[in-house]
Coordinates of C-alpha atoms and ligand atoms in Angstrom, one line a residue:
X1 CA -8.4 22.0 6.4
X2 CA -8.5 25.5 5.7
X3 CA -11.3 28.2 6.9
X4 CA -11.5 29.1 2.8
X5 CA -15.2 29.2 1.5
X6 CA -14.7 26.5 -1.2
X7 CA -17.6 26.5 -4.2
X8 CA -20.1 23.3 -3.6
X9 CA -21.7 22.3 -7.2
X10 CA -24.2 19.3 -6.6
X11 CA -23.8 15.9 -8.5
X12 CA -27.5 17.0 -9.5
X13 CA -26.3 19.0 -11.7
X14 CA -23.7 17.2 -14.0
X15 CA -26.0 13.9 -13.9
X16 CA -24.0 10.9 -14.3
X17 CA -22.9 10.8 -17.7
X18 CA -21.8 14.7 -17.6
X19 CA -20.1 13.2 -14.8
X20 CA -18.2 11.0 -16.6
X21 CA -17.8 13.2 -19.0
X22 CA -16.3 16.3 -16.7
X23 CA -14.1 13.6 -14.2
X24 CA -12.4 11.9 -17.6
X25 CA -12.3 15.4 -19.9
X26 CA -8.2 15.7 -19.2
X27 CA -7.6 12.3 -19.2
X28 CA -5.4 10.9 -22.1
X29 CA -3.3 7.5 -22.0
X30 CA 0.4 7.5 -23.1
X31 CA 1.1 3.6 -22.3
X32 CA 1.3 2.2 -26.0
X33 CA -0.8 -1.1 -24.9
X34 CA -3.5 0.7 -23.9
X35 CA -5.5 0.5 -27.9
X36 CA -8.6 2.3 -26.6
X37 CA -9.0 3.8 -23.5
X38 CA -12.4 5.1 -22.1
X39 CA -15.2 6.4 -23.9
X40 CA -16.5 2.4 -25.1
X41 CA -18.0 -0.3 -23.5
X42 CA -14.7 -1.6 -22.2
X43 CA -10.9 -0.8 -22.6
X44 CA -8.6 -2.9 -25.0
X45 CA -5.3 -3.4 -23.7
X46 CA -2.7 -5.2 -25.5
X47 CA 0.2 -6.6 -24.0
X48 CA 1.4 -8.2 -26.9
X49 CA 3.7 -10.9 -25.7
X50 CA 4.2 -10.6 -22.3
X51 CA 1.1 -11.9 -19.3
X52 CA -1.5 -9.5 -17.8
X53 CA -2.2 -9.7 -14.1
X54 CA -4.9 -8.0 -12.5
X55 CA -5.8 -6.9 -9.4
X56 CA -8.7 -5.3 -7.8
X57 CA -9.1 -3.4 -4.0
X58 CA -12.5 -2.4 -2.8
X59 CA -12.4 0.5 0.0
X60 CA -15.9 1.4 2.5
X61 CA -16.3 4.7 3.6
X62 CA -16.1 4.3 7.6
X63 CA -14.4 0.8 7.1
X64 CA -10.9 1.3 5.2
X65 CA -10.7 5.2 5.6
X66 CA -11.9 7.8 7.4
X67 CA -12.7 10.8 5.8
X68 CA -12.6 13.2 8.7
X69 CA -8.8 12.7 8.5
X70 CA -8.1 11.5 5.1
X71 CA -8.1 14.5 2.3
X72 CA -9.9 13.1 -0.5
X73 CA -6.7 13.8 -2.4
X74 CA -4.9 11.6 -0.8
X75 CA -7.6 8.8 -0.6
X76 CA -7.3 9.2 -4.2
X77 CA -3.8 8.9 -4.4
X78 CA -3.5 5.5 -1.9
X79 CA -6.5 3.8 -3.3
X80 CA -4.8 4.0 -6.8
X81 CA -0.8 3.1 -5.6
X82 CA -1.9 0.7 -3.5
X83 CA -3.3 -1.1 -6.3
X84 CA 0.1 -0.6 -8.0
X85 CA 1.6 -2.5 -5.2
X86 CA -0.4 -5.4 -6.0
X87 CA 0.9 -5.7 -9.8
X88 CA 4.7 -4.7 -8.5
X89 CA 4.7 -7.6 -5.9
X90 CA 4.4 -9.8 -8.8
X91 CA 7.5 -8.5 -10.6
X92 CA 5.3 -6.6 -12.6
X93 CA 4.8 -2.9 -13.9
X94 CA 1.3 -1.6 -13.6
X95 CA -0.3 0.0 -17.0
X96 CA -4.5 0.9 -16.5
X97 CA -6.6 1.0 -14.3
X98 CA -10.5 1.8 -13.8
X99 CA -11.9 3.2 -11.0
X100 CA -15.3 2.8 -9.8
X101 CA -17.1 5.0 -7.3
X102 CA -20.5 4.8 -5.8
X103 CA -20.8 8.0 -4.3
X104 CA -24.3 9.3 -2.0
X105 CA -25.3 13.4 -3.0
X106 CA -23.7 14.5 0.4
X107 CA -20.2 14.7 -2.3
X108 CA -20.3 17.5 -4.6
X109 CA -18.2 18.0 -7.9
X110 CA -15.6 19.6 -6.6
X111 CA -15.0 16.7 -3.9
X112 CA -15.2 14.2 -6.5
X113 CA -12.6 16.4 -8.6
X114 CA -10.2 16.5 -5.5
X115 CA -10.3 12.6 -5.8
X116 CA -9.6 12.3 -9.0
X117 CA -6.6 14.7 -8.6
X118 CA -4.9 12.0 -6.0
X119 CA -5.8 9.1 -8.5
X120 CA -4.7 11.1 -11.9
X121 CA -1.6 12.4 -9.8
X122 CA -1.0 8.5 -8.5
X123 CA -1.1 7.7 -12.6
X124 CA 1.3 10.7 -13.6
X125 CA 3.6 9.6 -11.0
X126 CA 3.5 6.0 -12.1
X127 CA 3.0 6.3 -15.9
X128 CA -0.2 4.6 -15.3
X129 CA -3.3 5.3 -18.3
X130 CA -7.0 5.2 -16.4
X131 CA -8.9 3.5 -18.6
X132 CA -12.5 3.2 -17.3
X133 CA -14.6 2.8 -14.9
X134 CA -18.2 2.9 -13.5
X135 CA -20.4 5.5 -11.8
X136 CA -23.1 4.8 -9.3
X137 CA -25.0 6.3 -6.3
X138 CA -24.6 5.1 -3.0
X139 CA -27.4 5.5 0.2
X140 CA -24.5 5.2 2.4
X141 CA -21.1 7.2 2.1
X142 CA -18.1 6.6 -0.7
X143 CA -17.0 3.2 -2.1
X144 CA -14.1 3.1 -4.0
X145 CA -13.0 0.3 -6.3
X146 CA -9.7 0.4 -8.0
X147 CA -8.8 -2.5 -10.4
X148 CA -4.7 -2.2 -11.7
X149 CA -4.1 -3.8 -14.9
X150 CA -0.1 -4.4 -15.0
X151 CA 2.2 -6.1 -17.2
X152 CA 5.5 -8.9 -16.5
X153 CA 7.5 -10.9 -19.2
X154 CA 6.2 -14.7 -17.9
X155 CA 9.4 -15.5 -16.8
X156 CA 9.7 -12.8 -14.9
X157 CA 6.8 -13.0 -12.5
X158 CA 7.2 -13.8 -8.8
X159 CA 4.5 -15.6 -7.0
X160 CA 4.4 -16.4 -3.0
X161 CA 4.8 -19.9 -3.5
X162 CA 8.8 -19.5 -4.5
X163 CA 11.1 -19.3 -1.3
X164 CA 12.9 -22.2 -0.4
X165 CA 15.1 -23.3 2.3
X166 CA 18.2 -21.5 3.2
X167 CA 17.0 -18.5 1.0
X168 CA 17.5 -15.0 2.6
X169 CA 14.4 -12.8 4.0
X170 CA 14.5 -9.5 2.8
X171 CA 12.6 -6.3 3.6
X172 CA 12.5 -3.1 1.6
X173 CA 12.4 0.4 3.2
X174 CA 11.4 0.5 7.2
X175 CA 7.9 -0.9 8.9
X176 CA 5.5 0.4 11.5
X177 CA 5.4 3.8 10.3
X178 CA 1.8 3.9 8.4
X179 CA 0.2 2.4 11.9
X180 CA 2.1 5.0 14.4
X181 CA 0.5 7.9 11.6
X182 CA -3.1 6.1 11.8
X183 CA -3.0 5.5 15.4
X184 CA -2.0 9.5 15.7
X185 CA -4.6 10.3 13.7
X186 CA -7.0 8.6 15.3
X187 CA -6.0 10.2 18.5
X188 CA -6.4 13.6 17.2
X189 CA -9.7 12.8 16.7
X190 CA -10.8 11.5 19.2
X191 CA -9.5 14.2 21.2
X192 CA -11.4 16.8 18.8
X193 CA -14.9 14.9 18.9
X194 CA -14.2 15.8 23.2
X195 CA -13.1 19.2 22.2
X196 CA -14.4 20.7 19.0
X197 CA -12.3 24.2 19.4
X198 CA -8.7 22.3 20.3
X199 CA -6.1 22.3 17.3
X200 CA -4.8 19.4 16.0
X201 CA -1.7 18.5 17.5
X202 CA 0.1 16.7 14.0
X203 CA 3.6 18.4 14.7
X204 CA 7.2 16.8 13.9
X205 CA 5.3 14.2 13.1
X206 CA 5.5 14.6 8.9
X207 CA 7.0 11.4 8.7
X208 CA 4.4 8.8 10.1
X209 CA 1.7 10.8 9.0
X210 CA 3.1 11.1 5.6
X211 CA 3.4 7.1 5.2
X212 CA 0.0 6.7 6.6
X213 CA -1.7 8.9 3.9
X214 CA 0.8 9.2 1.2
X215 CA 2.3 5.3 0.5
X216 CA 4.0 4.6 -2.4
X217 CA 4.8 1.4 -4.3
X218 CA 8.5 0.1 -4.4
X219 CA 8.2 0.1 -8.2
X220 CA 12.1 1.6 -7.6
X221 CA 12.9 -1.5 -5.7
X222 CA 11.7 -3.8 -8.7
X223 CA 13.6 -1.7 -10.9
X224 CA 17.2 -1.8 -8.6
X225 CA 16.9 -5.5 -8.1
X226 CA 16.6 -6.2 -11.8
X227 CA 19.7 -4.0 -13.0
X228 CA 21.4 -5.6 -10.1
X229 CA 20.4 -9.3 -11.6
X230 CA 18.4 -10.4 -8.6
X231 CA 15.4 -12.3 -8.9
X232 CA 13.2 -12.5 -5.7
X233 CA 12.2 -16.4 -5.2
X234 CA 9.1 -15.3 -3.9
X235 CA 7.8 -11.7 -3.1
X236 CA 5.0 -10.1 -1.3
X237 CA 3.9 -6.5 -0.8
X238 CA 3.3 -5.2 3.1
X239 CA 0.1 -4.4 3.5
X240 CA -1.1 -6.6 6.6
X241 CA 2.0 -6.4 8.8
X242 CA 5.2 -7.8 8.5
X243 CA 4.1 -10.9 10.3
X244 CA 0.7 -11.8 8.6
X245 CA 2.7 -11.4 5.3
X246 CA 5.4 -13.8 6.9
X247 CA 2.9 -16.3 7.0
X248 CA 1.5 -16.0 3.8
X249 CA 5.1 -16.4 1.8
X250 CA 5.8 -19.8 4.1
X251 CA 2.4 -20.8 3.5
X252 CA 2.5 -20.9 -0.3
X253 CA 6.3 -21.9 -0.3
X254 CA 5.6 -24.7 2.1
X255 CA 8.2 -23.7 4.3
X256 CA 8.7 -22.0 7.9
X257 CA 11.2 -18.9 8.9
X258 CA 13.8 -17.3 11.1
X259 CA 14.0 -13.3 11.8
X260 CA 15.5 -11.4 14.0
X261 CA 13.8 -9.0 15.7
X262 CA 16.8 -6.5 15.5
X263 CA 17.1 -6.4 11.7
X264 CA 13.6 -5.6 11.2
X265 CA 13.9 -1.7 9.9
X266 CA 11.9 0.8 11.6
X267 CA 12.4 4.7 11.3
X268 CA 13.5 6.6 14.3
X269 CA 10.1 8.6 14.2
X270 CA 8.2 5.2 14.2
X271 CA 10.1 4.4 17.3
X272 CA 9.7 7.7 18.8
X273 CA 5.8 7.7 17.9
X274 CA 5.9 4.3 19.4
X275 CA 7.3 5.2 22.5
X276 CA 4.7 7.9 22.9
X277 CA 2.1 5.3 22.3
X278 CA 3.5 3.1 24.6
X279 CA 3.9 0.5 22.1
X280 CA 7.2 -1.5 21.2
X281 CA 8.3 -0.5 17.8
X282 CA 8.9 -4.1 16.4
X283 CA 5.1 -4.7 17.2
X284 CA 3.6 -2.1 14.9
X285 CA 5.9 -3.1 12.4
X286 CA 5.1 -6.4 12.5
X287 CA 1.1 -6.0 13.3
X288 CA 0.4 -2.3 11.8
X289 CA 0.1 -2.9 8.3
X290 CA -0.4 -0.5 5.6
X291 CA 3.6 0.1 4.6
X292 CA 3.6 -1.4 1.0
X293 CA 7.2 -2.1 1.4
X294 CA 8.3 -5.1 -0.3
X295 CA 8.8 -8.9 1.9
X296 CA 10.8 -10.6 -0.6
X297 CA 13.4 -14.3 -0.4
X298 CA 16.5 -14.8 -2.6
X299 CA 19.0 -16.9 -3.0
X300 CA 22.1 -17.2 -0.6
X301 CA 24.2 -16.5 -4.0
X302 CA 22.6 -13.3 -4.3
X303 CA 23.7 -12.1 -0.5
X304 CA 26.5 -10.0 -1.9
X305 CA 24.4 -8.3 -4.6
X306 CA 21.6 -7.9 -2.1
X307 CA 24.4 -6.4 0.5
X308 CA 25.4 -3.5 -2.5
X309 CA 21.7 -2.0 -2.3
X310 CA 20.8 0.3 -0.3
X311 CA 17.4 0.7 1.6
X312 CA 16.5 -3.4 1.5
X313 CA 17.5 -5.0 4.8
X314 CA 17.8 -9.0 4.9
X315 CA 16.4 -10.0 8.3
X316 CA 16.0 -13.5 8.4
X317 CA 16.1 -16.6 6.2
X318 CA 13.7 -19.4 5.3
X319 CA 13.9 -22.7 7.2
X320 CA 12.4 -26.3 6.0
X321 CA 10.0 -26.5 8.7
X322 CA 6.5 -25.9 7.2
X323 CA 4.3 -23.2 8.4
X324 CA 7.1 -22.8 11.3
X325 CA 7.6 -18.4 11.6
X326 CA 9.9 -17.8 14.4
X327 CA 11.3 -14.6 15.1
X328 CA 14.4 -14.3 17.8
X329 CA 13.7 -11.5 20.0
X330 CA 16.3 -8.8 21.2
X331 CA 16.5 -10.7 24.1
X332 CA 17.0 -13.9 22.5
X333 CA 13.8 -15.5 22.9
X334 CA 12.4 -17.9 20.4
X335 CA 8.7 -16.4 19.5
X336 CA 6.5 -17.8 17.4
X337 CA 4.6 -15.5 14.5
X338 CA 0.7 -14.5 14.1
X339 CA -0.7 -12.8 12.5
X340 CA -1.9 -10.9 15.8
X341 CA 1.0 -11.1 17.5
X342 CA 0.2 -8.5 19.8
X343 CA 0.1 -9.7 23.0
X344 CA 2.5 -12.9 22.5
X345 CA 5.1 -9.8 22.3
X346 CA 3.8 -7.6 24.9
X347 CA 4.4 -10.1 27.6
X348 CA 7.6 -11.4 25.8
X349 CA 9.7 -8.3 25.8
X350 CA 7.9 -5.7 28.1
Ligands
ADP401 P1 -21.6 1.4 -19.5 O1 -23.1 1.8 -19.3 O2 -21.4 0.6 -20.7 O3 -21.1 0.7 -18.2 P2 -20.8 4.0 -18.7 O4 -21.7 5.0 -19.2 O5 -20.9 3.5 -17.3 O6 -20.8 2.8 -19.7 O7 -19.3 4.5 -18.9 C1 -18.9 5.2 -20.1 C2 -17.4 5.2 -20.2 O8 -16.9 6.0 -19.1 C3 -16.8 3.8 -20.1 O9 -15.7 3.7 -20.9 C4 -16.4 3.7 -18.6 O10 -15.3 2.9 -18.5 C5 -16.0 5.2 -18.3 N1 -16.3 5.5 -16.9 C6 -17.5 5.5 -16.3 N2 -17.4 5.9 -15.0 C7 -16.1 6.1 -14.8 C8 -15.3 6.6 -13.6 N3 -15.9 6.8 -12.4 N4 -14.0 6.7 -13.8 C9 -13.4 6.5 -15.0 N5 -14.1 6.1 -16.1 C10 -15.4 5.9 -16.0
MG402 MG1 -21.1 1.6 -16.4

């Protein structure tokens, strides 16, 4: 944050419907199913012949973000593309979405503006129309709720429940580095809170920090599987952890899995972060969470097509033994997944 003197308009003043009026007044929606956007009771959305899905996320003030490190900008900005996530792990392209916002008077105008700049840029970016929403106070801090509206021909829609045996495990983009930004983050605080006049110390480390407050949806990698002619079996976005998301796909498909702990992608700044952390790389990729890269399974026929694409990295394959999540370790043990893998690994490969 800068030492600028930045103007401070109370919510008094707007009340809530100049509210409305002053967050929506540059808003306009370019997606041809959205019929009526806000301004009426509801939003009509026609997606002529193809399904809907909808999805919704609910963030707490003090329990999903933080705002002594989180720009509002950029809570903005994740609270909308992680919603987006949601609709592309389906196989499907997101369209609206309404926002709603209990906010206490401790915000002013011009922080409310700076987080509707990170959702309206998260819409630009993803030809998304925001449609709606609702407007409330709050006694205790920001809650933000984004609901995505999206769209997927029915044939084209890929649920959890899809991966069967021999199918290939694949990964989109590289893990861990969301957790090693939050976890930095989180040091920095800590470390002002003991020492108000020391400086953040945030440098070289763009990359981790830039996952952790700036994530985007692999919308890209929907897009390069489909002009490649590869339809996931089953697909699921990274929000969790590589390993809780493991479990759900072999839960729903009714099957169990093999990785290897060496194909899992991590970033060479995850693994450097990691190291300063004292913390093995494969563990915050598989228990940090907060990546929104894309677990998906496909068919052994599709290995060479898979093979041509770059930045999706197949790192295991599905087994028939239900609910079974092994992963081999670099040292060739046989570890069994959970979702808190934590210490199973510590002791494994310390
Ligand atoms: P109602 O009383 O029928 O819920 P509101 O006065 O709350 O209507 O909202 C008026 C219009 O403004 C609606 O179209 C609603 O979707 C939209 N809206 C309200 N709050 C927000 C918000 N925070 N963000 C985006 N749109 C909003
Ligand atoms: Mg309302």
């Amino acid at each position: 944050m800068n030492d600028e003197k930045i103007s401070r308009t109370d919510l008094s003043e707007l009340g809530e419907f100049g509210l409305i009026d002053h967050l929506l007044k540059d808003i306009t929606a370019t997606n041809p199913s959205t019929i009526k956007a806000a301004g009426d009771d509801a939003a009509v959305i026609d997606h002529k012949d193809e399904e809907t899905l909808v999805s919704v996320d609910l963030l707490v003030e003090g329990v999903h973000f933080d705002l002594t490190y989180t720009p509002l900008k950029h809570l903005g900005y994740k609270a909308a593309v992680v919603n987006f996530s949601d609709i592309v792990a389906m196989n499907g392209t997101p369209t609206q979405i309404v926002v709603g916002i209990a906010v206490s008077n401790r915000f002013s105008i011009e922080a409310l503006d700076e987080l509707y700049a990170g959702i309206k840029l998260a819409c630009q970016q993803y030809h998304v129309d925001l449609v709606g929403g609702d407007t409330t106070s709050s006694k205790s801090g920001l809650m933000l709720s984004i609901t995505a509206i999206g769209k997927a021909k029915s044939t084209d829609i890929v649920y959890r429940s899809g991966a069967s045996e021999h199918d290939l495990l694949c990964v989109s983009g590289d893990l861990g580095a969301a957790y090693m930004g939050l976890l930095l983050l989180e040091r920095e605080k800590a470390a002002f809170i003991a020492n108000p006049n020391m400086q953040p110390d945030l440098q070289g480390n763009d990359y981790i920090l830039e996952r952790q407050l700036k994530p985007e949806a692999r919308i890209d990698i929907i897009e390069i599987l489909r002009k490649n002619d590869v339809k996931p079996t089953s697909m699921i976005d990274i929000s969790d952890g590589l390993a809780s998301e493991i479990l759900h796909l072999c839960k729903e498909s009714s099957v169990g899995c093999r990785i290897y702990e060496e194909k899992i992608p991590i970033d060479i700044a995850t693994v450097q972060a990691a190291e300063a952390f004292h913390i093995i790389p494969s563990v915050a990729a598989l228990n940090g969470g907060e990546d929104y890269e894309l677990l998906f399974t496909i068919k052994q026929s599709d290995f060479e097509k898979i093979q041509a694409i770059d930045g999706i990295h197949i790192i295991g394959h599905i087994t028939a033994e239900k609910d079974e999540a092994i992963m081999i370790s670099n040292d060739g043990q046989a570890i069994t997944l959970r979702a808190q893998g934590w210490d199973a690994l510590r002791t494994n490969s310390a």
